[in-house]
Short mmCIF file of C-alpha atoms in Angstrom, two decimals:
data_model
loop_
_atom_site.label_atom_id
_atom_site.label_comp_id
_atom_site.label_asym_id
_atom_site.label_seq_id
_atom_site.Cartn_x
_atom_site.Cartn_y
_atom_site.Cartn_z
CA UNK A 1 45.24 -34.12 -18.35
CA UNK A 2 42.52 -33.08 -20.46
CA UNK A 3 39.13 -35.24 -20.17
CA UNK A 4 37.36 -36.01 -23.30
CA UNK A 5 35.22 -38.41 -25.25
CA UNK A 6 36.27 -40.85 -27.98
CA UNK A 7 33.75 -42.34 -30.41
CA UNK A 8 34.15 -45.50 -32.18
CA UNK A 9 32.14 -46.21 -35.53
CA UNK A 10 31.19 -50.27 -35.90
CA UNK A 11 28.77 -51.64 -38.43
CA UNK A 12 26.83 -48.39 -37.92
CA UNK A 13 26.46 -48.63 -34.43
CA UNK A 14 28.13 -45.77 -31.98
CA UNK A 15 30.48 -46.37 -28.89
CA UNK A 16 31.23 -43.65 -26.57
CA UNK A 17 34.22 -44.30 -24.35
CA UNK A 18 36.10 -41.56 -22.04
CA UNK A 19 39.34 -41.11 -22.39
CA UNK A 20 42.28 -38.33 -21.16
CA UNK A 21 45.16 -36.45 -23.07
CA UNK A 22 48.03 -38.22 -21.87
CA UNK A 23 50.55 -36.21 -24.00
CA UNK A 24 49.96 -33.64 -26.58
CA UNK A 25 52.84 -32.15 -29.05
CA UNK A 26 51.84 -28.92 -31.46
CA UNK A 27 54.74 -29.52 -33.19
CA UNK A 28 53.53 -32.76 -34.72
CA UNK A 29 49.84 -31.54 -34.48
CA UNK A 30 49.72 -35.40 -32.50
CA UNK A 31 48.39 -36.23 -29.09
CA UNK A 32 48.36 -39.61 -27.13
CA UNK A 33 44.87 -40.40 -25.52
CA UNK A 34 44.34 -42.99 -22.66
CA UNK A 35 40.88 -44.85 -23.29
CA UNK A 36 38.80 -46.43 -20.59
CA UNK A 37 36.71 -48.99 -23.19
CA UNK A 38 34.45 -50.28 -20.23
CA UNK A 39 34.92 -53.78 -21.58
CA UNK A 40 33.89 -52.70 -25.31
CA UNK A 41 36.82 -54.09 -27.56
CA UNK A 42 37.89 -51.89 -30.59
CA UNK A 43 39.45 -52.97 -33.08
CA UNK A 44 43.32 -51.84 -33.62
CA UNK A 45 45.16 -50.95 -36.39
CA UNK A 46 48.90 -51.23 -35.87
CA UNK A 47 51.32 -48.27 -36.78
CA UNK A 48 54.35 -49.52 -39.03
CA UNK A 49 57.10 -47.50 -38.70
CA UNK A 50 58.86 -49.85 -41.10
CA UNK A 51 56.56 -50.27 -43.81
CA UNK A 52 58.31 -49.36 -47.09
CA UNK A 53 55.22 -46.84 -49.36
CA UNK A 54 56.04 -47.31 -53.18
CA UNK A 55 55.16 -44.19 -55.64
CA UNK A 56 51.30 -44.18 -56.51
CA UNK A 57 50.31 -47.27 -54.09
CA UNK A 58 46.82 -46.54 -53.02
CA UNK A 59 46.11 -46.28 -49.46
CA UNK A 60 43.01 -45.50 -47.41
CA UNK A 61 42.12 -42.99 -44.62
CA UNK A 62 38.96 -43.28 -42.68
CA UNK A 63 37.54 -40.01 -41.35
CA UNK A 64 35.03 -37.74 -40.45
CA UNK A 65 35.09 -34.91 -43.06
CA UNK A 66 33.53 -31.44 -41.93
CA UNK A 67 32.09 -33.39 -39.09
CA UNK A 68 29.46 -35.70 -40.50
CA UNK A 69 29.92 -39.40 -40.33
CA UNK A 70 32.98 -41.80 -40.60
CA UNK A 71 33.71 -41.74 -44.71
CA UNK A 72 36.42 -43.98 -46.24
CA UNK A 73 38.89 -42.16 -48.73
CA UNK A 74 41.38 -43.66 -50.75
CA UNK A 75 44.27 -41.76 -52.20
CA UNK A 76 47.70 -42.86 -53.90
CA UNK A 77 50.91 -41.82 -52.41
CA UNK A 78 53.05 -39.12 -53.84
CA UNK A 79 56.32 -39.53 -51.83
CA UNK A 80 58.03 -38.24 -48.66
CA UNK A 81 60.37 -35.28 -47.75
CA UNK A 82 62.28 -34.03 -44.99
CA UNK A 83 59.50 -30.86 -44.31
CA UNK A 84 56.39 -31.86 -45.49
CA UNK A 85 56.13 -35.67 -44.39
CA UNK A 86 54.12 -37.58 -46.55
CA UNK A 87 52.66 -36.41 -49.77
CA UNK A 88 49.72 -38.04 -51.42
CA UNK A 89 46.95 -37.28 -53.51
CA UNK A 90 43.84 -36.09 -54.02
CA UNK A 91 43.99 -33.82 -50.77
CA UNK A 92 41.91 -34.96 -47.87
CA UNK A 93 38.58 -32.83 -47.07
CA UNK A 94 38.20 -30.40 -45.00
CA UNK A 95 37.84 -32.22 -41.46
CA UNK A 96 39.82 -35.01 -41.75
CA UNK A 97 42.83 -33.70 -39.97
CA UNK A 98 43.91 -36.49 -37.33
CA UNK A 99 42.24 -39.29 -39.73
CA UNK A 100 44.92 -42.53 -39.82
CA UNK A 101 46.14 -43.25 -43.27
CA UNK A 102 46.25 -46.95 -43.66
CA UNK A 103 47.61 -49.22 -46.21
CA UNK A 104 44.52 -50.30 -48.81
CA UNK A 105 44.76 -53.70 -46.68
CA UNK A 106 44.03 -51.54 -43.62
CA UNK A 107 46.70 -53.79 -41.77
CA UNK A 108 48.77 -50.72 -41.18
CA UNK A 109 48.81 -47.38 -40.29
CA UNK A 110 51.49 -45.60 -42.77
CA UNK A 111 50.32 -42.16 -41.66
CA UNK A 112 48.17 -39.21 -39.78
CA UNK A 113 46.50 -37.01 -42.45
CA UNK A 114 47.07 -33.22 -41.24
CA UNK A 115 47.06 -30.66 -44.27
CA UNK A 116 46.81 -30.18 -47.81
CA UNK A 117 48.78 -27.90 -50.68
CA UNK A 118 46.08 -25.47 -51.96
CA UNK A 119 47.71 -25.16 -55.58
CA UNK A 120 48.04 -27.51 -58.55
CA UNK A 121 48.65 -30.55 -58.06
CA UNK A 122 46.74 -30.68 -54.87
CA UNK A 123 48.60 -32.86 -52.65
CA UNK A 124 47.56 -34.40 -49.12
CA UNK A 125 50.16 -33.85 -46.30
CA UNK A 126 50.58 -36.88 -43.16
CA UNK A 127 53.04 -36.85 -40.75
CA UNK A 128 54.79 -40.19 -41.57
CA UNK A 129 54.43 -43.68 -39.35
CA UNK A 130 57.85 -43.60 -37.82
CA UNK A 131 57.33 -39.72 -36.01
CA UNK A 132 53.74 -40.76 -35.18
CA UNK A 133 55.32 -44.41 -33.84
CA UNK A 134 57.91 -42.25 -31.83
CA UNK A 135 55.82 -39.97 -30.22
CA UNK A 136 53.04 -42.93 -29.04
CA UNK A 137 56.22 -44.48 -27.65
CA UNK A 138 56.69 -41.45 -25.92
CA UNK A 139 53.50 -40.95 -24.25
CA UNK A 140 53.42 -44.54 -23.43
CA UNK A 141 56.30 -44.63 -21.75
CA UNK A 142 56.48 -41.33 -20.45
CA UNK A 143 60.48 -40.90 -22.57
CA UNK A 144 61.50 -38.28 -24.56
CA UNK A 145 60.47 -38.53 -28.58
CA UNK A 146 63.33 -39.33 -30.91
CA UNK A 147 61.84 -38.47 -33.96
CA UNK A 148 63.02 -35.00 -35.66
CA UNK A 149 60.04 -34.24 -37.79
CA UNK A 150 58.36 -31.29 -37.12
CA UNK A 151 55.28 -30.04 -39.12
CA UNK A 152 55.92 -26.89 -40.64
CA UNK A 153 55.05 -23.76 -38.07
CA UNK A 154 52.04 -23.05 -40.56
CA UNK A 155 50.06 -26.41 -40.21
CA UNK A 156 46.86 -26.87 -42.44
CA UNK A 157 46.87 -25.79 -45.66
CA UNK A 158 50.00 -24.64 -47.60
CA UNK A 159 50.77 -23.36 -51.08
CA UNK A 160 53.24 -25.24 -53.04
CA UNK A 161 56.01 -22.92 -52.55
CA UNK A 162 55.69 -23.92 -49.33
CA UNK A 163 57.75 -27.35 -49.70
CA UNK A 164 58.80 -26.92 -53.69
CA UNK A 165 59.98 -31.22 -53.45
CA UNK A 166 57.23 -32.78 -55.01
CA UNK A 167 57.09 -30.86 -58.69
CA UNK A 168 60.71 -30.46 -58.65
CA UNK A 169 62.09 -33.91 -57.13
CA UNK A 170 64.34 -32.48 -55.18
CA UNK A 171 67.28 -33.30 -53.39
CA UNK A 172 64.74 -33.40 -50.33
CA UNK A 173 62.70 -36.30 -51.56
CA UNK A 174 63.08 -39.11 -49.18
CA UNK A 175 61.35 -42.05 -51.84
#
């Protein structure tokens, strides 16, 4: 298991807790961390597998783009298809990768922010609550992850020919 450190951002103020890789999957660009807080209690933001996204509801991801410190973003969802995941726009920064997307309540967790299309329209990419629900269930429990959704083998930034669904509405269009 890999040791690392995990910072939380409250009011301004810094936490540093140590935590270790308890599973890790490059297929779904996810990993499952195990957190020793050392009594600090951070606050948690549920994943909802079941929450139902409607076209062009705004949602929020907070994030640390190129590096600097935690920014919130909000964006308004696109749709969903069976290769990309979610779709949403305007694209995330550079940097965000692994940011939660969260409904603009921030009850929920609706995504995990990993790419962007480089070409017109410019559309974020997250892999969608139910995989990322799956695979925590996974690495909790130490089972095998039922979800099917993959991210596509060349993860980060794709052209739009790349997943042709949201221009065209196709057939592959989940919402």
């Amino acid at each position: 298991a890999e040791k690392l450190e995990v910072e939380f951002f409250d009011a301004g103020t810094i936490t540093k807790c140590s935590g270790i890789t308890v599973m890790r999957d490059e297929s779904v660009d996810l990993a499952v961390i195990k957190i020793d807080t050392n009594g600090y209690n951070p606050a948690i933001v549920p994943i909802d597998p079941n929450y139902t996204l409607s076209k062009n509801e705004v949602l929020a991801s907070i994030g640390h783009p190129e590096g600097g410190m935690p920014t919130c973003y909000f964006c308004s969802y696109k749709g969903r298809d069976k290769t990309m995941g979610v779709y949403y726009t305007p694209p995330p920064k550079q940097g965000r990768s692994g940011s939660p997307l969260l409904s603009t309540d921030g009850n929920r967790v609706v995504g995990i922010v990993y790419g962007y299309l480089t070409n017109a329209p410019n559309h974020g990419l997250a892999v969608p609550a139910d995989t990322v629900a799956d695979f925590v269930r996974a690495g909790m429990t130490g089972t095998k992850r039922e979800s099917k959704w993959v991210i596509p083998k060349n993860k980060g930034v794709f052209k739009l020919t790349d997943s042709k669904s949201i221009l065209e509405n196709s057939p592959e269009l989940i919402d």
